[in-house]
One Martini backbone bead per residue (centre of mass of N, CA, C, O) as a GRO file, in nm:
protein
  219
    1MET     BB    1  -1.894  -8.924  -2.836
    2TYR     BB    2  -1.977  -9.154  -3.109
    3GLY     BB    3  -2.125  -9.241  -3.434
    4LEU     BB    4  -2.163  -9.499  -3.692
    5PRO     BB    5  -2.222  -9.650  -3.959
    6MET     BB    6  -2.242  -9.986  -4.061
    7PRO     BB    7  -2.073 -10.182  -4.245
    8LYS     BB    8  -2.041 -10.492  -4.382
    9SER     BB    9  -1.724 -10.495  -4.286
   10GLY     BB   10  -1.752 -10.318  -4.043
   11CYS     BB   11  -1.582 -10.156  -3.833
   12PRO     BB   12  -1.352  -9.944  -3.815
   13GLY     BB   13  -1.052  -9.882  -3.764
   14ALA     BB   14  -0.873  -9.882  -3.439
   15ASN     BB   15  -0.690  -9.670  -3.196
   16GLY     BB   16  -0.739  -9.737  -2.844
   17PHE     BB   17  -1.018  -9.881  -2.922
   18GLN     BB   18  -1.352  -9.999  -2.902
   19TRP     BB   19  -1.625 -10.093  -3.048
   20GLN     BB   20  -1.962 -10.051  -3.022
   21THR     BB   21  -2.274 -10.229  -3.068
   22GLY     BB   22  -2.585 -10.200  -3.268
   23TYR     BB   23  -2.953 -10.216  -3.310
   24ILE     BB   24  -3.236 -10.155  -3.531
   25TYR     BB   25  -3.599 -10.187  -3.562
   26GLN     BB   26  -3.817 -10.053  -3.813
   27ASP     BB   27  -4.159 -10.009  -3.817
   28LEU     BB   28  -4.327  -9.940  -4.099
   29GLU     BB   29  -4.530  -9.883  -4.329
   30ASP     BB   30  -4.753 -10.131  -4.458
   31GLU     BB   31  -4.906  -9.968  -4.674
   32ASN     BB   32  -4.758  -9.942  -4.954
   33SER     BB   33  -4.458  -9.953  -4.933
   34ALA     BB   34  -4.168  -9.703  -4.979
   35THR     BB   35  -3.941  -9.846  -4.857
   36THR     BB   36  -3.590  -9.781  -4.929
   37VAL     BB   37  -3.283  -9.874  -5.097
   38SER     BB   38  -3.006  -9.847  -5.240
   39PRO     BB   39  -2.822  -9.981  -5.461
   40ASN     BB   40  -2.561 -10.154  -5.334
   41SER     BB   41  -2.548 -10.140  -5.044
   42GLN     BB   42  -2.309 -10.122  -4.749
   43LEU     BB   43  -2.509 -10.161  -4.537
   44LYS     BB   44  -2.583 -10.294  -4.246
   45GLY     BB   45  -2.863 -10.496  -4.314
   46ARG     BB   46  -3.226 -10.429  -4.370
   47VAL     BB   47  -3.454 -10.356  -4.655
   48SER     BB   48  -3.821 -10.441  -4.624
   49GLY     BB   49  -4.031 -10.196  -4.544
   50ASP     BB   50  -3.822 -10.217  -4.331
   51VAL     BB   51  -3.560 -10.134  -4.075
   52GLU     BB   52  -3.227 -10.256  -4.049
   53GLN     BB   53  -2.973 -10.125  -3.819
   54TYR     BB   54  -2.625 -10.041  -3.774
   55PHE     BB   55  -2.373  -9.967  -3.513
   56CYS     BB   56  -2.092  -9.751  -3.430
   57ILE     BB   57  -1.954  -9.708  -3.101
   58LYS     BB   58  -1.766  -9.523  -2.912
   59ASP     BB   59  -1.543  -9.587  -2.681
   60ASN     BB   60  -1.383  -9.564  -2.404
   61ILE     BB   61  -1.081  -9.384  -2.324
   62THR     BB   62  -0.800  -9.253  -2.261
   63ALA     BB   63  -0.671  -8.943  -2.208
   64THR     BB   64  -0.412  -8.977  -2.372
   65VAL     BB   65  -0.545  -9.061  -2.637
   66GLU     BB   66  -0.730  -8.815  -2.665
   67ARG     BB   67  -0.505  -8.593  -2.690
   68ASN     BB   68  -0.387  -8.746  -2.968
   69ARG     BB   69  -0.651  -8.688  -3.113
   70PRO     BB   70  -0.809  -8.578  -3.366
   71ARG     BB   71  -1.015  -8.357  -3.493
   72TRP     BB   72  -1.280  -8.255  -3.645
   73PRO     BB   73  -1.312  -8.132  -3.947
   74ALA     BB   74  -1.380  -7.921  -4.169
   75GLY     BB   75  -1.722  -7.915  -4.305
   76GLU     BB   76  -1.990  -8.147  -4.447
   77TYR     BB   77  -2.137  -8.339  -4.188
   78CYS     BB   78  -2.251  -8.649  -4.024
   79ILE     BB   79  -2.315  -8.791  -3.704
   80TYR     BB   80  -2.350  -8.961  -3.418
   81GLN     BB   81  -2.479  -8.926  -3.110
   82LYS     BB   82  -2.305  -8.961  -2.782
   83GLY     BB   83  -2.449  -8.825  -2.545
   84SER     BB   84  -2.481  -8.482  -2.445
   85ASP     BB   85  -2.245  -8.431  -2.659
   86CYS     BB   86  -2.051  -8.298  -2.896
   87PRO     BB   87  -1.803  -8.259  -3.066
   88ASP     BB   88  -1.593  -8.036  -3.141
   89GLY     BB   89  -1.771  -7.826  -3.378
   90LEU     BB   90  -2.040  -7.970  -3.333
   91GLN     BB   91  -2.390  -8.009  -3.391
   92SER     BB   92  -2.706  -8.054  -3.250
   93GLY     BB   93  -2.953  -8.296  -3.362
   94TRP     BB   94  -3.280  -8.424  -3.491
   95VAL     BB   95  -3.482  -8.726  -3.554
   96PHE     BB   96  -3.835  -8.810  -3.612
   97TRP     BB   97  -4.009  -9.119  -3.630
   98ASP     BB   98  -4.324  -9.230  -3.744
   99ASP     BB   99  -4.417  -9.520  -3.682
  100GLU     BB  100  -4.599  -9.783  -3.685
  101ASP     BB  101  -4.958  -9.823  -3.650
  102GLY     BB  102  -5.133 -10.044  -3.540
  103ALA     BB  103  -5.443 -10.153  -3.463
  104ASP     BB  104  -5.326 -10.139  -3.142
  105GLY     BB  105  -5.068  -9.924  -3.149
  106THR     BB  106  -4.848 -10.120  -3.247
  107ASN     BB  107  -4.519 -10.272  -3.294
  108LYS     BB  108  -4.183 -10.415  -3.405
  109ASN     BB  109  -3.992 -10.275  -3.248
  110ALA     BB  110  -3.625 -10.290  -3.207
  111HIS     BB  111  -3.339 -10.348  -2.976
  112ALA     BB  112  -2.968 -10.351  -2.940
  113GLY     BB  113  -2.727 -10.250  -2.754
  114VAL     BB  114  -2.542  -9.984  -2.873
  115LEU     BB  115  -2.658  -9.648  -2.909
  116PRO     BB  116  -2.753  -9.376  -2.996
  117GLU     BB  117  -2.883  -9.100  -2.926
  118GLY     BB  118  -3.220  -9.158  -2.790
  119VAL     BB  119  -3.543  -9.298  -2.895
  120PHE     BB  120  -3.668  -9.651  -2.841
  121ASP     BB  121  -3.980  -9.741  -2.942
  122HIS     BB  122  -4.263  -9.692  -3.131
  123ASN     BB  123  -4.048  -9.488  -3.194
  124THR     BB  124  -3.792  -9.267  -3.355
  125LYS     BB  125  -3.495  -9.112  -3.204
  126ILE     BB  126  -3.215  -8.923  -3.340
  127PHE     BB  127  -2.894  -8.808  -3.281
  128PHE     BB  128  -2.686  -8.546  -3.416
  129CYS     BB  129  -2.364  -8.454  -3.562
  130CYS     BB  130  -2.278  -8.141  -3.721
  131LYS     BB  131  -2.102  -8.014  -3.995
  132THR     BB  132  -2.142  -7.654  -4.126
  133THR     BB  133  -1.946  -7.559  -4.330
  134VAL     BB  134  -1.912  -7.338  -4.563
  135ASP     BB  135  -1.812  -7.508  -4.840
  136GLY     BB  136  -1.643  -7.756  -4.719
  137TYR     BB  137  -1.669  -7.979  -4.945
  138LYS     BB  138  -1.442  -7.855  -5.142
  139GLU     BB  139  -1.254  -7.952  -4.907
  140PRO     BB  140  -1.063  -8.186  -4.831
  141VAL     BB  141  -1.041  -8.424  -4.580
  142ASP     BB  142  -0.874  -8.569  -4.295
  143LEU     BB  143  -0.913  -8.921  -4.278
  144PRO     BB  144  -0.946  -9.227  -4.205
  145PHE     BB  145  -0.878  -9.530  -4.450
  146ALA     BB  146  -0.818  -9.842  -4.375
  147SER     BB  147  -1.135  -9.858  -4.379
  148PRO     BB  148  -1.445  -9.862  -4.423
  149PHE     BB  149  -1.683  -9.579  -4.424
  150TYR     BB  150  -1.918  -9.350  -4.267
  151LEU     BB  151  -2.114  -9.077  -4.360
  152MET     BB  152  -2.331  -8.799  -4.344
  153ALA     BB  153  -2.515  -8.590  -4.524
  154PHE     BB  154  -2.574  -8.231  -4.527
  155ARG     BB  155  -2.578  -8.225  -4.824
  156PRO     BB  156  -2.626  -8.297  -5.180
  157HIS     BB  157  -2.341  -8.422  -5.077
  158CYS     BB  158  -2.022  -8.529  -5.035
  159GLN     BB  159  -1.759  -8.534  -4.849
  160GLU     BB  160  -1.441  -8.484  -4.900
  161VAL     BB  161  -1.175  -8.736  -4.889
  162LEU     BB  162  -0.873  -8.815  -4.855
  163ASN     BB  163  -0.779  -9.099  -5.033
  164THR     BB  164  -1.076  -9.130  -5.155
  165ILE     BB  165  -1.371  -9.297  -5.232
  166HIS     BB  166  -1.724  -9.238  -5.325
  167LYS     BB  167  -2.071  -9.298  -5.225
  168MET     BB  168  -2.416  -9.249  -5.253
  169GLU     BB  169  -2.668  -9.319  -5.019
  170TYR     BB  170  -2.996  -9.463  -4.912
  171ILE     BB  171  -3.287  -9.408  -4.699
  172ARG     BB  172  -3.634  -9.462  -4.727
  173TYR     BB  173  -3.910  -9.343  -4.521
  174ASP     BB  174  -4.221  -9.494  -4.455
  175THR     BB  175  -4.430  -9.352  -4.267
  176GLU     BB  176  -4.697  -9.284  -4.106
  177ASP     BB  177  -5.010  -9.203  -4.241
  178ASP     BB  178  -5.155  -9.152  -3.967
  179ARG     BB  179  -5.106  -8.884  -3.800
  180ASN     BB  180  -4.837  -8.754  -3.858
  181ILE     BB  181  -4.515  -8.683  -3.645
  182ASP     BB  182  -4.290  -8.587  -3.781
  183ALA     BB  183  -3.948  -8.473  -3.692
  184LYS     BB  184  -3.714  -8.187  -3.639
  185SER     BB  185  -3.368  -8.066  -3.558
  186PHE     BB  186  -3.145  -7.841  -3.613
  187PRO     BB  187  -2.921  -8.033  -3.728
  188TYR     BB  188  -2.937  -8.249  -4.026
  189PRO     BB  189  -2.959  -8.463  -4.253
  190TYR     BB  190  -3.000  -8.497  -4.564
  191GLY     BB  191  -3.364  -8.548  -4.619
  192ALA     BB  192  -3.526  -8.535  -4.340
  193ASP     BB  193  -3.739  -8.304  -4.475
  194PHE     BB  194  -3.890  -8.480  -4.630
  195ASN     BB  195  -4.193  -8.610  -4.675
  196MET     BB  196  -4.003  -8.862  -4.714
  197PRO     BB  197  -3.773  -8.965  -4.538
  198LYS     BB  198  -3.411  -8.910  -4.602
  199ILE     BB  199  -3.100  -9.078  -4.584
  200TYR     BB  200  -2.761  -8.987  -4.647
  201TYR     BB  201  -2.487  -9.198  -4.743
  202CYS     BB  202  -2.126  -9.207  -4.711
  203TYR     BB  203  -1.906  -9.414  -4.889
  204TYR     BB  204  -1.575  -9.514  -4.791
  205ARG     BB  205  -1.261  -9.571  -4.971
  206GLY     BB  206  -0.948  -9.639  -5.031
  207THR     BB  207  -0.682  -9.580  -5.267
  208ARG     BB  208  -0.454  -9.609  -5.019
  209LEU     BB  209  -0.400  -9.845  -4.824
  210SER     BB  210  -0.330  -9.818  -4.467
  211GLU     BB  211  -0.208  -9.966  -4.174
  212HIS     BB  212  -0.148  -9.676  -4.016
  213GLN     BB  213  -0.441  -9.537  -4.073
  214VAL     BB  214  -0.624  -9.567  -3.751
  215VAL     BB  215  -0.714  -9.289  -3.657
  216ILE     BB  216  -0.957  -9.155  -3.457
  217CYS     BB  217  -1.150  -8.924  -3.366
  218ASN     BB  218  -1.241  -8.720  -3.134
  219ASN     BB  219  -1.516  -8.781  -2.916
   0.00000   0.00000   0.00000
């Protein structure tokens, strides 16, 4: 199983299963916050000093449907991990955000629904599955495009996807100023290792929308 960022338009079209959804609220540094989102972002949620973010998590489906579902193609991109393993050919990594420490050591972090693999308490840790094919981004990959969807960038560019146009977006996280313990384990999305962590999201929409191309990748 795996997860994707949720666009404002909702979870991508799916054939043979239903998406499960969830959200997190990250309470980030309060003093002179530099937490920002790129202009005209299509991510569902809200960024205003803190970050509210929504997820689409793949539900369990039958083995027959699984056998007929294509695998994730070679390239350079990341998705969210759900469960103990990544889909075939993707590698597991994680990012840890040191969220706001209030005067009493607490914050307003919250979450609900089904979430990616991780730890969601007074700090936030999320696991990712990344495809790291060298120079894979130069070759467009074939993915469903019946409705808008997101991948996360593994390099400082978006993976090309056949029959789509895309734009790169970001969320910059101003994490705790005092005794900061941000951490990460490779592989992770591009920007997570910046001094002020930044995750880059690639928003795709089809150039020739097809009602029939709604098959989502396996695992």
